Structure formats: structure tokens, C-alpha cells
Amino acid sequence: MGINLNPFTWWTGASWGTMLYGLRGMAQMGTDQLGNVYYEGGKDGSGRKRRWVIYEGANDASRVPPEWFSWLHHHIDDVPDRALPPVRAWQKPAIPNMTGTPLAYRPSGSLEKGGKRAAATGDYEAWTPEG
């Protein structure tokens, strides 16, 4: 099913048309740790070079690491490997948006956690306009 769907879909990765025609004349600038490939070439309406990402896997913008996000949006001029300092040992790697997955954040009291929340402590006093 994947090979038959690829010419027509964009949500499961780049279509054949993008790979054959859309990236013609574009220079490959780099690859991130998730396998996304970044391109640059052509000009946009304001005269800046256009920058592109071809996702490895599902097209999800939260899967672009912060350093490549900066490059895509022209916050830095050169690719992150040359423009930014090396990653520090204490820095955690970026993670994609986990909404809709089993790893999503679910606070206590949410339906996915059983719908039970801690009892009120009694120190809450509701506001009334007369008070």
C-alpha cells in the first residue's frame, strides 16, 4: 500500500513529485539526528533563500530539532553545525510532540488516569460579588 500511496500523499513523507521536481536546483545542507534532510535554494518573495525540510517518516513539525528550526526560519545564517556552539553535556535532546500517543502528559484527575483526583483541602473560598 505504501508504494501505491506515495505519489499522492504528503503526510507520510515527501511525494515523488517533490523529490523529482520540487527539489531540483536545491542544495542539500545537512541532516539531523532524526534523519530529516534540509535543503536551500531559490528565492522567496522577500529575496531570501528558501529553506526546506524533508521529513524522515511522518510530516510533523515538532520533529524538527531547535537548532534546525532556527536555520529554517533564518534565525541563523549558516547550518547549525557551523553556526552554533557544540551541545553541552547537560542539555537534553529535543523530543517531538507526544500528544495523541501513550507517552502524552496526563495529569492526575484526567479520564486517561482513571478520572480520580485528590480531594480538596478545604482552604478554598469561592469569590462572591457581595464579599
CSV table of C-alpha atoms in Angstrom, one decimal:
chain,number,residue,atom,x,y,z
A,1,MET,CA,0.0,0.0,0.0
A,2,GLY,CA,2.9,2.4,0.8
A,3,ILE,CA,4.3,2.4,-2.7
A,4,ASN,CA,0.9,3.0,-4.3
A,5,LEU,CA,0.1,5.8,-2.0
A,6,ASN,CA,3.4,7.7,-2.2
A,7,PRO,CA,2.7,9.6,-5.5
A,8,PHE,CA,-0.4,11.2,-4.0
A,9,THR,CA,0.2,11.7,-0.3
A,10,TRP,CA,2.3,14.3,1.6
A,11,TRP,CA,1.6,13.3,5.2
A,12,THR,CA,3.7,10.1,5.1
A,13,GLY,CA,6.8,11.8,3.7
A,14,ALA,CA,7.8,13.6,0.5
A,15,SER,CA,5.9,12.6,-2.6
A,16,TRP,CA,7.7,11.5,-5.8
A,17,GLY,CA,6.8,14.9,-7.3
A,18,THR,CA,8.6,16.7,-4.5
A,19,MET,CA,11.6,14.6,-4.8
A,20,LEU,CA,11.8,14.7,-8.6
A,21,TYR,CA,10.7,18.3,-9.4
A,22,GLY,CA,10.3,20.3,-6.2
A,23,LEU,CA,13.9,19.9,-5.0
A,24,ARG,CA,15.5,20.4,-8.5
A,25,GLY,CA,18.3,23.0,-8.1
A,26,MET,CA,18.2,22.9,-4.3
A,27,ALA,CA,21.4,22.2,-2.4
A,28,GLN,CA,21.3,19.7,0.4
A,29,MET,CA,22.5,21.5,3.5
A,30,GLY,CA,22.5,18.7,6.1
A,31,THR,CA,20.7,16.0,8.1
A,32,ASP,CA,19.7,15.9,11.7
A,33,GLN,CA,19.8,13.1,14.2
A,34,LEU,CA,16.2,12.1,13.3
A,35,GLY,CA,17.0,11.6,9.6
A,36,ASN,CA,15.3,14.7,8.4
A,37,VAL,CA,17.1,16.3,5.4
A,38,TYR,CA,17.4,20.1,4.9
A,39,TYR,CA,17.7,21.9,1.6
A,40,GLU,CA,18.3,25.5,0.5
A,41,GLY,CA,17.8,27.2,-2.9
A,42,GLY,CA,15.7,29.6,-4.9
A,43,LYS,CA,14.3,32.9,-3.5
A,44,ASP,CA,11.2,33.7,-1.6
A,45,GLY,CA,9.1,36.8,-2.2
A,46,SER,CA,11.3,39.0,0.0
A,47,GLY,CA,14.5,37.9,-1.8
A,48,ARG,CA,15.8,35.5,0.9
A,49,LYS,CA,16.9,32.0,0.1
A,50,ARG,CA,14.2,29.4,0.5
A,51,ARG,CA,14.8,26.6,3.1
A,52,TRP,CA,13.1,23.2,3.1
A,53,VAL,CA,12.9,20.1,5.3
A,54,ILE,CA,12.1,16.6,4.0
A,55,TYR,CA,10.9,14.6,7.0
A,56,GLU,CA,12.1,11.1,7.7
A,57,GLY,CA,8.7,9.4,8.4
A,58,ALA,CA,5.6,11.3,9.3
A,59,ASN,CA,5.4,15.0,8.5
A,60,ASP,CA,5.3,16.6,11.9
A,61,ALA,CA,6.9,20.0,12.5
A,62,SER,CA,7.6,19.1,16.2
A,63,ARG,CA,10.2,16.6,14.9
A,64,VAL,CA,12.5,19.4,13.8
A,65,PRO,CA,15.2,20.0,16.4
A,66,PRO,CA,15.5,23.5,17.8
A,67,GLU,CA,18.9,24.2,16.0
A,68,TRP,CA,17.4,23.3,12.6
A,69,PHE,CA,14.3,25.2,13.4
A,70,SER,CA,16.5,28.3,13.8
A,71,TRP,CA,18.1,27.7,10.5
A,72,LEU,CA,14.8,27.1,8.7
A,73,HIS,CA,13.4,30.4,9.9
A,74,HIS,CA,16.5,32.4,9.1
A,75,HIS,CA,17.4,33.0,12.8
A,76,ILE,CA,21.0,31.8,12.0
A,77,ASP,CA,22.7,32.2,8.6
A,78,ASP,CA,24.8,29.1,8.4
A,79,VAL,CA,23.9,25.4,9.2
A,80,PRO,CA,23.7,24.6,12.9
A,81,ASP,CA,26.9,22.5,12.9
A,82,ARG,CA,29.0,25.6,11.9
A,83,ALA,CA,26.9,28.4,13.4
A,84,LEU,CA,26.1,27.1,16.9
A,85,PRO,CA,28.4,26.1,19.8
A,86,PRO,CA,28.6,22.3,20.5
A,87,VAL,CA,25.9,20.7,22.6
A,88,ARG,CA,26.6,20.8,26.3
A,89,ALA,CA,26.6,17.5,28.3
A,90,TRP,CA,23.7,18.7,30.5
A,91,GLN,CA,21.4,19.5,27.5
A,92,LYS,CA,18.6,17.0,26.8
A,93,PRO,CA,17.7,16.1,23.2
A,94,ALA,CA,14.5,17.6,21.8
A,95,ILE,CA,11.5,15.3,21.7
A,96,PRO,CA,8.6,15.6,19.4
A,97,ASN,CA,5.1,16.4,20.5
A,98,MET,CA,3.7,13.3,22.2
A,99,THR,CA,0.0,14.4,22.1
A,100,GLY,CA,-2.2,11.6,21.0
A,101,THR,CA,0.3,8.9,21.9
A,102,PRO,CA,0.6,6.7,25.0
A,103,LEU,CA,3.5,8.9,26.1
A,104,ALA,CA,1.4,12.1,26.3
A,105,TYR,CA,1.3,14.0,29.6
A,106,ARG,CA,-1.9,13.2,31.5
A,107,PRO,CA,-2.3,15.0,34.8
A,108,SER,CA,-3.9,13.3,37.8
A,109,GLY,CA,-7.7,13.5,37.5
A,110,SER,CA,-7.7,13.1,33.8
A,111,LEU,CA,-10.0,10.4,32.3
A,112,GLU,CA,-7.0,8.5,31.0
A,113,LYS,CA,-5.7,8.2,34.6
A,114,GLY,CA,-9.0,7.0,36.0
A,115,GLY,CA,-10.7,10.3,36.5
A,116,LYS,CA,-9.9,10.4,40.2
A,117,ARG,CA,-8.3,13.5,41.7
A,118,ALA,CA,-7.2,14.4,45.2
A,119,ALA,CA,-9.9,15.7,47.5
A,120,ALA,CA,-10.0,19.5,48.1
A,121,THR,CA,-8.1,20.6,51.2
A,122,GLY,CA,-10.8,23.0,52.4
A,123,ASP,CA,-8.7,26.1,52.1
A,124,TYR,CA,-10.5,27.3,49.0
A,125,GLU,CA,-13.1,30.0,49.4
A,126,ALA,CA,-15.2,31.0,46.4
A,127,TRP,CA,-15.4,34.6,45.4
A,128,THR,CA,-18.8,36.3,45.6
A,129,PRO,CA,-19.6,39.8,44.3
A,130,GLU,CA,-21.0,40.9,47.7
A,131,GLY,CA,-17.9,39.8,49.7
